[in-house]
CSV table of N, CA and C in Angstrom, one decimal:
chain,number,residue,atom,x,y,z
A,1,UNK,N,0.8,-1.2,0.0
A,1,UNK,CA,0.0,0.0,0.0
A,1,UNK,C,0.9,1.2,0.0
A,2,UNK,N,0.4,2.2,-0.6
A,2,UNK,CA,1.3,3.6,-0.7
A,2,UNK,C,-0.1,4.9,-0.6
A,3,UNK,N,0.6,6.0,0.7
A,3,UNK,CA,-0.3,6.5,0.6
A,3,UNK,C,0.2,7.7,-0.1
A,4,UNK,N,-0.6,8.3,-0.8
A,4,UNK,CA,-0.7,9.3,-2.1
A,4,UNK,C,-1.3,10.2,-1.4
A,5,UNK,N,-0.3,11.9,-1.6
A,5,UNK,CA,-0.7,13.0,-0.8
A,5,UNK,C,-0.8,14.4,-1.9
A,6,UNK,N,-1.8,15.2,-1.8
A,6,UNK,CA,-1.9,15.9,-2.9
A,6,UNK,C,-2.2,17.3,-2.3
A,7,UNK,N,-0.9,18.1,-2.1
A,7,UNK,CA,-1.3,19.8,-1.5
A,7,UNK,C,-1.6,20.5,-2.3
A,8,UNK,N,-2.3,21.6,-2.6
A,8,UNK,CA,-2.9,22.4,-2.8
A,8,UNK,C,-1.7,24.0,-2.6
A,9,UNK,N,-1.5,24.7,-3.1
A,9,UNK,CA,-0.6,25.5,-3.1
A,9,UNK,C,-1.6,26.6,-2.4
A,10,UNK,N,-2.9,26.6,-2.6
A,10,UNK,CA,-3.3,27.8,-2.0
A,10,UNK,C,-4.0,27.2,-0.6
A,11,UNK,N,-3.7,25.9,-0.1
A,11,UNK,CA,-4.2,25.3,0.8
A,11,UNK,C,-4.7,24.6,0.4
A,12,UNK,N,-5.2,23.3,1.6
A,12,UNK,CA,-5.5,22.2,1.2
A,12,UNK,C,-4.9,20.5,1.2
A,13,UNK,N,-4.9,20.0,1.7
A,13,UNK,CA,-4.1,18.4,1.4
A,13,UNK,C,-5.0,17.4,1.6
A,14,UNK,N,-5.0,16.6,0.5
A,14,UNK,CA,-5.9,15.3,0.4
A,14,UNK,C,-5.0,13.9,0.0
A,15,UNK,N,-5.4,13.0,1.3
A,15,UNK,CA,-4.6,12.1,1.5
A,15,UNK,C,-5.4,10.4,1.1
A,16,UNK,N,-4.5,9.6,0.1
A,16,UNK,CA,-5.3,8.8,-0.4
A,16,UNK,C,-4.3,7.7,-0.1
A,17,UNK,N,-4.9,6.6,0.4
A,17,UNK,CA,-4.3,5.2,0.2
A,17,UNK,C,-4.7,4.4,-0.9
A,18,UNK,N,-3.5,4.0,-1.6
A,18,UNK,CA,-3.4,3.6,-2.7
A,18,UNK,C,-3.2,2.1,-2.5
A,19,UNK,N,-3.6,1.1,-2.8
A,19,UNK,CA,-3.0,-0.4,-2.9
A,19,UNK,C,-2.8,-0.6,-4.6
A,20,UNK,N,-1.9,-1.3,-4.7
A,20,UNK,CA,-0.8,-1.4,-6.0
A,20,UNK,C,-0.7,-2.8,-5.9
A,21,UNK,N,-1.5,-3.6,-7.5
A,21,UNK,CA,-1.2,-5.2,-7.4
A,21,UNK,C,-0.3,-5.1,-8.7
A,22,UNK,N,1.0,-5.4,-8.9
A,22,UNK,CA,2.0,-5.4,-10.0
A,22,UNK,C,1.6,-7.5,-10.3
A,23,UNK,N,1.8,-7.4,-11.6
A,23,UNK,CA,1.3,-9.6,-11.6
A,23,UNK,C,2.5,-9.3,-13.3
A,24,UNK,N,2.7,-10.1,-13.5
A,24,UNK,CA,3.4,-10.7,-14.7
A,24,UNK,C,2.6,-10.5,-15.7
A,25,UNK,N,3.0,-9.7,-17.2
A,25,UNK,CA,2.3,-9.8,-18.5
A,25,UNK,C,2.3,-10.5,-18.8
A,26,UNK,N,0.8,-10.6,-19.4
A,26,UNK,CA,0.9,-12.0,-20.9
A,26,UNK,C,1.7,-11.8,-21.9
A,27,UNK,N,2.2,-12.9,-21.8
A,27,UNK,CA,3.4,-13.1,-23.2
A,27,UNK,C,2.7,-12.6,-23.9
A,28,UNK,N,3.8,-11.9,-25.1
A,28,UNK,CA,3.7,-11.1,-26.6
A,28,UNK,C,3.2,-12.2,-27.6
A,29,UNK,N,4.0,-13.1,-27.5
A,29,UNK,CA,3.4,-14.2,-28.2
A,29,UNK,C,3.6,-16.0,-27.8
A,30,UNK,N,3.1,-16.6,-28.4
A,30,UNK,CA,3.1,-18.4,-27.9
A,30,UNK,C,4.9,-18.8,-29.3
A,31,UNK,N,5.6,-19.9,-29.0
A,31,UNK,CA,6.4,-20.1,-29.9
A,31,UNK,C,6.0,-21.9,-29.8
A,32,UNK,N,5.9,-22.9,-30.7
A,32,UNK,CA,5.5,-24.0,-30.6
A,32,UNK,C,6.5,-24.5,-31.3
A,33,UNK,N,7.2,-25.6,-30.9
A,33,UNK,CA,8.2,-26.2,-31.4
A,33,UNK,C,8.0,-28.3,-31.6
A,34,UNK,N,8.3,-28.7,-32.4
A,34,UNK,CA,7.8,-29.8,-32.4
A,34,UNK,C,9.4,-30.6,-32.4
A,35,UNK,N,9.8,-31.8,-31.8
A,35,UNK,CA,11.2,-32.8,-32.0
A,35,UNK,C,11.0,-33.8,-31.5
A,36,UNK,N,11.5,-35.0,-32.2
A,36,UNK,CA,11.6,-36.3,-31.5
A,36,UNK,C,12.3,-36.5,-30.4
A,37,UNK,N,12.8,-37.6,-30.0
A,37,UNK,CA,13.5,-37.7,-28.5
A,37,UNK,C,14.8,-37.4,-29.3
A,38,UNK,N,15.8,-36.5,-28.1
A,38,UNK,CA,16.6,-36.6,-28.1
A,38,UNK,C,18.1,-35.6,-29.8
A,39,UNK,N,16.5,-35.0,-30.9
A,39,UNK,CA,16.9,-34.4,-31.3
A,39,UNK,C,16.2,-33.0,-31.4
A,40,UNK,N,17.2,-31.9,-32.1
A,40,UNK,CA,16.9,-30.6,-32.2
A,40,UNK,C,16.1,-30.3,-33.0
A,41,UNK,N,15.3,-29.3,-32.7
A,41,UNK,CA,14.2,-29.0,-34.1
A,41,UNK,C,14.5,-27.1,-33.2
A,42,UNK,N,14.4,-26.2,-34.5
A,42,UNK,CA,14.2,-25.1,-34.0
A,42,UNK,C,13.4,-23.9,-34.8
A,43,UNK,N,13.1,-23.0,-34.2
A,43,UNK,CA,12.3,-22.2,-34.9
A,43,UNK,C,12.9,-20.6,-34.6
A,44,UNK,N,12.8,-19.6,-35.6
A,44,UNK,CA,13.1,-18.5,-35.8
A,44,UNK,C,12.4,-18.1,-36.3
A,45,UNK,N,12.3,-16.1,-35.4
A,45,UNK,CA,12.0,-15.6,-35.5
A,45,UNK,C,12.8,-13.7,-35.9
A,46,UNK,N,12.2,-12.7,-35.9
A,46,UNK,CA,13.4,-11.4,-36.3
A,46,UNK,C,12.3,-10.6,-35.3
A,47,UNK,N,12.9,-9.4,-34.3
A,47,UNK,CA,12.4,-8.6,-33.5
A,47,UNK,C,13.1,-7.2,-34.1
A,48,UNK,N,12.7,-6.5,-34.1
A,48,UNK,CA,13.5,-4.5,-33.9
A,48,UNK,C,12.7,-4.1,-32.4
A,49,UNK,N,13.4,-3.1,-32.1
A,49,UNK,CA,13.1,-2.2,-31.3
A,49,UNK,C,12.6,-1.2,-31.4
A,50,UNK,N,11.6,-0.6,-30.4
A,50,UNK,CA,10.0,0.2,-31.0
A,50,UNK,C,10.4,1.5,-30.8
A,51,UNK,N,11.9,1.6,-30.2
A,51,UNK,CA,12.7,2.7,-30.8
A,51,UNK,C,13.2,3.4,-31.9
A,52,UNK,N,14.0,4.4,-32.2
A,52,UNK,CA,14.4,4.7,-33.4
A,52,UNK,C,16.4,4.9,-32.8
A,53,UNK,N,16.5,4.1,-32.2
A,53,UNK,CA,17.8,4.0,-31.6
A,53,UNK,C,18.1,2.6,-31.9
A,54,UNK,N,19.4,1.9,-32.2
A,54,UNK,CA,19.8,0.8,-31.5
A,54,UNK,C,19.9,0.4,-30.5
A,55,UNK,N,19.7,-0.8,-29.8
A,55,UNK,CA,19.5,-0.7,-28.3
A,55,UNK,C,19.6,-2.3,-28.0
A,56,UNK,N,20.7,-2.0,-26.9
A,56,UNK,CA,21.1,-3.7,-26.4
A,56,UNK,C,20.6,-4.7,-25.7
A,57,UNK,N,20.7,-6.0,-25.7
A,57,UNK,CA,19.5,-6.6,-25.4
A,57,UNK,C,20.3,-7.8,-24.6
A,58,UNK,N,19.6,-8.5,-24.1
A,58,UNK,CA,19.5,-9.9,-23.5
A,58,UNK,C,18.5,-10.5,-23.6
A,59,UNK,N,18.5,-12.0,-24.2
A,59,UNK,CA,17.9,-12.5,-24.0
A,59,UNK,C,18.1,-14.3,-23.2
A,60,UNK,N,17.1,-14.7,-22.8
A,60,UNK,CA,17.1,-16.0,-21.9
A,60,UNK,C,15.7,-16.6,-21.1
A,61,UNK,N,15.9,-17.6,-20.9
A,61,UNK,CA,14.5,-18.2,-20.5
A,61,UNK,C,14.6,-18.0,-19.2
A,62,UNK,N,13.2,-17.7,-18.5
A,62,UNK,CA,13.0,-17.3,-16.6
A,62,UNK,C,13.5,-18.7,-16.3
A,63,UNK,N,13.3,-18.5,-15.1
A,63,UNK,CA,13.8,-19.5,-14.0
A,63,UNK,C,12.4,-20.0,-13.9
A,64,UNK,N,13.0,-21.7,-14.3
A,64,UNK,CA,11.2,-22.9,-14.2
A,64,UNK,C,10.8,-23.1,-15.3
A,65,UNK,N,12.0,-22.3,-16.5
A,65,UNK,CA,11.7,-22.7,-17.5
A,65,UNK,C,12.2,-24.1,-17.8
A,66,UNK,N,11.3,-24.9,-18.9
A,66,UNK,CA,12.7,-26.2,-18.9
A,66,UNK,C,13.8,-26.3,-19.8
A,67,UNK,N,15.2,-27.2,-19.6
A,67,UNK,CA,16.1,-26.6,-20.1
A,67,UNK,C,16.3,-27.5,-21.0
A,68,UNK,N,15.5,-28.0,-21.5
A,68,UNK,CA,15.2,-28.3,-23.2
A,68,UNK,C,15.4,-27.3,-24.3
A,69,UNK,N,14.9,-26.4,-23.9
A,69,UNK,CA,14.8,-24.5,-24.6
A,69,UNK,C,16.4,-24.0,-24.4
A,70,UNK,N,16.7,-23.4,-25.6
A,70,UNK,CA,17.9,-22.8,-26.2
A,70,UNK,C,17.5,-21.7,-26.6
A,71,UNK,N,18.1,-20.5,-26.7
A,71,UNK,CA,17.4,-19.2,-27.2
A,71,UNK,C,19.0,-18.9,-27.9
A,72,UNK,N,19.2,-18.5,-29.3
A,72,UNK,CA,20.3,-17.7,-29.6
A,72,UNK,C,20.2,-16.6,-30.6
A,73,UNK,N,20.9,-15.4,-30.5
A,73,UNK,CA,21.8,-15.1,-29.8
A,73,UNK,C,21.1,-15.1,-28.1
A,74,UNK,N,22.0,-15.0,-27.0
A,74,UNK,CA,21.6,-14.4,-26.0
A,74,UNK,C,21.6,-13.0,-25.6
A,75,UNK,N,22.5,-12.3,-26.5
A,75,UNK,CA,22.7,-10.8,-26.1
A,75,UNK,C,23.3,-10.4,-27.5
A,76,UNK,N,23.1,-9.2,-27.7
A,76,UNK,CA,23.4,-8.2,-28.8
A,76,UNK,C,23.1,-7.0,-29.2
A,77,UNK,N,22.8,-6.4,-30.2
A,77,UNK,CA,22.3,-5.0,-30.0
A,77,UNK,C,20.8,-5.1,-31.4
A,78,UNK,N,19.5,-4.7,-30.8
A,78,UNK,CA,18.6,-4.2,-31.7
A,78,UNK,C,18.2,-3.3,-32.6
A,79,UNK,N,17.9,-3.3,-33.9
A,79,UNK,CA,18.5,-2.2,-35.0
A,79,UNK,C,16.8,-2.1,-34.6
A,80,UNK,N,17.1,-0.4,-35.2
A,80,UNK,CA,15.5,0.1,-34.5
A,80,UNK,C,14.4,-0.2,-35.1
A,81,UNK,N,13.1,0.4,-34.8
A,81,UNK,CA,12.1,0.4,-35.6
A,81,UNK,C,12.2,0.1,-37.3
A,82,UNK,N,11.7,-0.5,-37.6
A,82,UNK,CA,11.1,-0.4,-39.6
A,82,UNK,C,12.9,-0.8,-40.1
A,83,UNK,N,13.7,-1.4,-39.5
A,83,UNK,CA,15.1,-2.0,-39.9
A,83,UNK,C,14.5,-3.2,-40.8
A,84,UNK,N,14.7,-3.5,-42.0
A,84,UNK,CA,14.4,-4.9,-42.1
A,84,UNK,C,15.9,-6.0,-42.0
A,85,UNK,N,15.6,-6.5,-42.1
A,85,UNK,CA,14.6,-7.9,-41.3
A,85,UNK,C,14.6,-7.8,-39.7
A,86,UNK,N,15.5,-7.1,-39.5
A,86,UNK,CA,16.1,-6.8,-38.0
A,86,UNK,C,16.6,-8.2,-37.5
A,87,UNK,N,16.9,-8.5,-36.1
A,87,UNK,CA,17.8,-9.3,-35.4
A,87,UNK,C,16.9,-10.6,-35.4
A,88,UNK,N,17.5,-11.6,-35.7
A,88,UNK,CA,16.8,-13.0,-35.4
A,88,UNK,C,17.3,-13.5,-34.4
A,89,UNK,N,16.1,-14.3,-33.9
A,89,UNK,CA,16.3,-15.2,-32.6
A,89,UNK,C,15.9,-16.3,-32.9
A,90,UNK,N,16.7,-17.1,-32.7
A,90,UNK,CA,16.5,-18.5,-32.4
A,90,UNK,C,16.2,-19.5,-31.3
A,91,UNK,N,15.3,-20.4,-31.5
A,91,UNK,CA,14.7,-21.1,-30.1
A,91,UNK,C,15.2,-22.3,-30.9
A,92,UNK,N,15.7,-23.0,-30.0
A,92,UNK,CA,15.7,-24.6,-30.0
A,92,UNK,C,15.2,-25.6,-28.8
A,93,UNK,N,14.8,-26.8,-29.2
A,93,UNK,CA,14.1,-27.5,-28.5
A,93,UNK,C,14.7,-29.0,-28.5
A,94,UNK,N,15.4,-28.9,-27.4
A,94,UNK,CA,15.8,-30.9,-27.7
A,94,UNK,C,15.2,-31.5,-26.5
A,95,UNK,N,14.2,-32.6,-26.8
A,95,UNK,CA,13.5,-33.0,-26.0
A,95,UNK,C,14.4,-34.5,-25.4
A,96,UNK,N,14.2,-34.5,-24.1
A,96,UNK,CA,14.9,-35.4,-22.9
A,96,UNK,C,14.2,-37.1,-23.1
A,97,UNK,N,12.9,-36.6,-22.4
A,97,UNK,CA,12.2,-37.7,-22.1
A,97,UNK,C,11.0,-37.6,-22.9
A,98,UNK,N,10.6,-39.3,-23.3
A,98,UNK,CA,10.1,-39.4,-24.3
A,98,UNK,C,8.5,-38.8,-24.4
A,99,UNK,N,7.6,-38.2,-25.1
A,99,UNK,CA,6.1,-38.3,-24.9
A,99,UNK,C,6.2,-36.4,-24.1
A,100,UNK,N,7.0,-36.2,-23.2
A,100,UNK,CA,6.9,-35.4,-22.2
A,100,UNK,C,6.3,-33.7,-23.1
A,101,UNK,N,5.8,-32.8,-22.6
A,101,UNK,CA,5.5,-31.5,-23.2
A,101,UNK,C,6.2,-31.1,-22.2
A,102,UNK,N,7.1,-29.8,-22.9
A,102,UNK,CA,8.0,-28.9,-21.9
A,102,UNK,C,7.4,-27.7,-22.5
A,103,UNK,N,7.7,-26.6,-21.6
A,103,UNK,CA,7.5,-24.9,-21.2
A,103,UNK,C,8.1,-24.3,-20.9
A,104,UNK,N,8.7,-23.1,-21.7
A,104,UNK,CA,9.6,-22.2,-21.0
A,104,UNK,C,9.1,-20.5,-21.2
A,105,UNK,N,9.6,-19.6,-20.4
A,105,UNK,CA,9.4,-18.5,-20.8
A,105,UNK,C,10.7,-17.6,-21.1
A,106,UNK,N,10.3,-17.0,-22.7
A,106,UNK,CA,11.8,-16.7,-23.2
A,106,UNK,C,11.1,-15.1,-22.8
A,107,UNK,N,12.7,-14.4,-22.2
A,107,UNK,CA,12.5,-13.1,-21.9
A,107,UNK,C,13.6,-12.3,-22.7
A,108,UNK,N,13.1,-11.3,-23.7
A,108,UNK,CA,14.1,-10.4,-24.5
A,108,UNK,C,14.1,-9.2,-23.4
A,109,UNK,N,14.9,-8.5,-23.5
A,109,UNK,CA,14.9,-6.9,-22.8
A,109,UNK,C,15.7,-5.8,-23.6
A,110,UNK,N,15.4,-5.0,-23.6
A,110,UNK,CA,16.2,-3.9,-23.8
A,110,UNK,C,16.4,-2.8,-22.7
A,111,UNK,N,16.8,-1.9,-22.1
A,111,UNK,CA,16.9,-1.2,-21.0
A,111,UNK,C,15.4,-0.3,-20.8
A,112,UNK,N,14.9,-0.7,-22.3
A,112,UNK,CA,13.4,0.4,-22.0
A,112,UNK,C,12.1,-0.4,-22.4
A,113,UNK,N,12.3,-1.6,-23.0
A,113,UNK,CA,11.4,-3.1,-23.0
A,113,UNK,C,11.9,-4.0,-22.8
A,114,UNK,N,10.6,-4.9,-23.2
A,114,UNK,CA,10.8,-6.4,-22.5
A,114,UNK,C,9.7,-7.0,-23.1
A,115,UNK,N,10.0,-8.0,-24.0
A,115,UNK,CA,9.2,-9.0,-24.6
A,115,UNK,C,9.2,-10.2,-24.0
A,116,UNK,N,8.8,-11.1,-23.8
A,116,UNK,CA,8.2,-12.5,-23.4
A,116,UNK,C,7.4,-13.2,-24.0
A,117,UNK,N,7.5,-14.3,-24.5
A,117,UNK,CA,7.0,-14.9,-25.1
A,117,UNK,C,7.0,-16.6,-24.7
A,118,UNK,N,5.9,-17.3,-24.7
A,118,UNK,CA,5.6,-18.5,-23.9
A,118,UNK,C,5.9,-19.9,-24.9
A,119,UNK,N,7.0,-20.5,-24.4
A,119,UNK,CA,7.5,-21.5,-25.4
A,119,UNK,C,6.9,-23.2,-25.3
A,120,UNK,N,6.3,-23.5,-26.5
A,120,UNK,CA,6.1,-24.8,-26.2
A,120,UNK,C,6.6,-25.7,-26.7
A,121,UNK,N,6.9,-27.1,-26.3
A,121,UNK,CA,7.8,-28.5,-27.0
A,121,UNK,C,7.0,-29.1,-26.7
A,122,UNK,N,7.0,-30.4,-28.0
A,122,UNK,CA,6.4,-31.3,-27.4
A,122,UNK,C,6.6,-32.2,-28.9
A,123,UNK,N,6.3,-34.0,-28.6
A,123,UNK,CA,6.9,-34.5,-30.1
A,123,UNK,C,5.8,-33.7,-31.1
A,124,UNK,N,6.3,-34.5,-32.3
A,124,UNK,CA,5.4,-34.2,-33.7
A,124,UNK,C,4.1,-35.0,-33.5
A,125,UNK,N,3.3,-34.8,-34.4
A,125,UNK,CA,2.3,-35.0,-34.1
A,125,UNK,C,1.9,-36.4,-34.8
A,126,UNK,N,1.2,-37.5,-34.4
A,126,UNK,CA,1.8,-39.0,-35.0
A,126,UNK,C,1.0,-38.8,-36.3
A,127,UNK,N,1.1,-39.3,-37.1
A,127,UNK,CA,0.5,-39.9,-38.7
A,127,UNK,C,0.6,-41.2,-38.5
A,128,UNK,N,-1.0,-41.3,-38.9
A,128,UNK,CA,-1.4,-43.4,-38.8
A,128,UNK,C,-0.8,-43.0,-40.3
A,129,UNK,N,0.2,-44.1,-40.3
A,129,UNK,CA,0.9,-45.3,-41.6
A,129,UNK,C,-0.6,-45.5,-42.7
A,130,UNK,N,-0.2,-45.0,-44.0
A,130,UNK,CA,-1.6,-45.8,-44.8
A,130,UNK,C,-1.1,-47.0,-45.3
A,131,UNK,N,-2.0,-47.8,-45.0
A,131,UNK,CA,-1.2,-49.5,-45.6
A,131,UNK,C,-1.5,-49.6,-47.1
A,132,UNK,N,-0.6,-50.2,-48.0
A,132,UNK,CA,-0.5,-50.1,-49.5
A,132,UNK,C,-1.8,-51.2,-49.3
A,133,UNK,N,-2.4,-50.8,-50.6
A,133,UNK,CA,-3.3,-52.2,-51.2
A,133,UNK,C,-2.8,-53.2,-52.3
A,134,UNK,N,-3.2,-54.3,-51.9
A,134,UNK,CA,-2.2,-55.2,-52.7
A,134,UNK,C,-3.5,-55.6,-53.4
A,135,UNK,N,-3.8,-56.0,-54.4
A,135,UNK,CA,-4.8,-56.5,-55.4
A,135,UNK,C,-4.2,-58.4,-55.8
């Protein structure tokens, strides 16, 4: 709670208590990656910054993410707004255990944003075999 005070120069002060709930944004976007056990599959994407500056970044998955998830580069610098193609990122996914869906949350930043985006793995999706017809 913070309490918020507001004088009046010709007199006057009105005193307000404020309660402040700060919670976690929804990711900018979902990333869905598909790999069999044990190999890499990855997906790429290009970001700019909503600046008209270049502006340096980090990127990396939160903590609880799982560490199946690869993000590259991890750090560099973003060419600004309307740059084409601008900076690519790469996610990779190498899955552990067999069947399992993993989740991570990839966090970009720049000193004045912060993108997030919610990663998913999981295998490919099966295809029933069509059996030849033999006549």
């Amino acid at each position: 709670a913070v309490e918020f005070i507001v004088n009046k120069s010709s007199g006057g002060r009105w005193r307000y208590l404020m309660k402040v709930n700060a919670l976690q944004p929804d990711p900018d976007d979902f990333i869905d990656v598909a790999a069999t056990l044990n190999r890499t599959s990855s997906v790429s994407f290009t970001l700019t910054d909503q600046g008209t500056t270049y502006s340096p970044f980090k990127a990396s998955f939160a903590l609880g993410s799982a560490p199946e998830f690869v993000v590259h580069p991890s750090e560099g610098v973003l060419p600004p707004l309307g740059t084409n193609p601008g900076q690519q990122f790469v996610v990779s996914f190498t899955p552990r255990e067999y069947g399992k869906e993993s989740t991570g949350k990839l966090v970009i930043e720049t000193d004045e944003m912060m993108w997030s985006y919610e990663c998913r793995g999981a295998p490919p999706a099966y295809e029933v075999p069509e059996p030849e017809t033999r006549v």
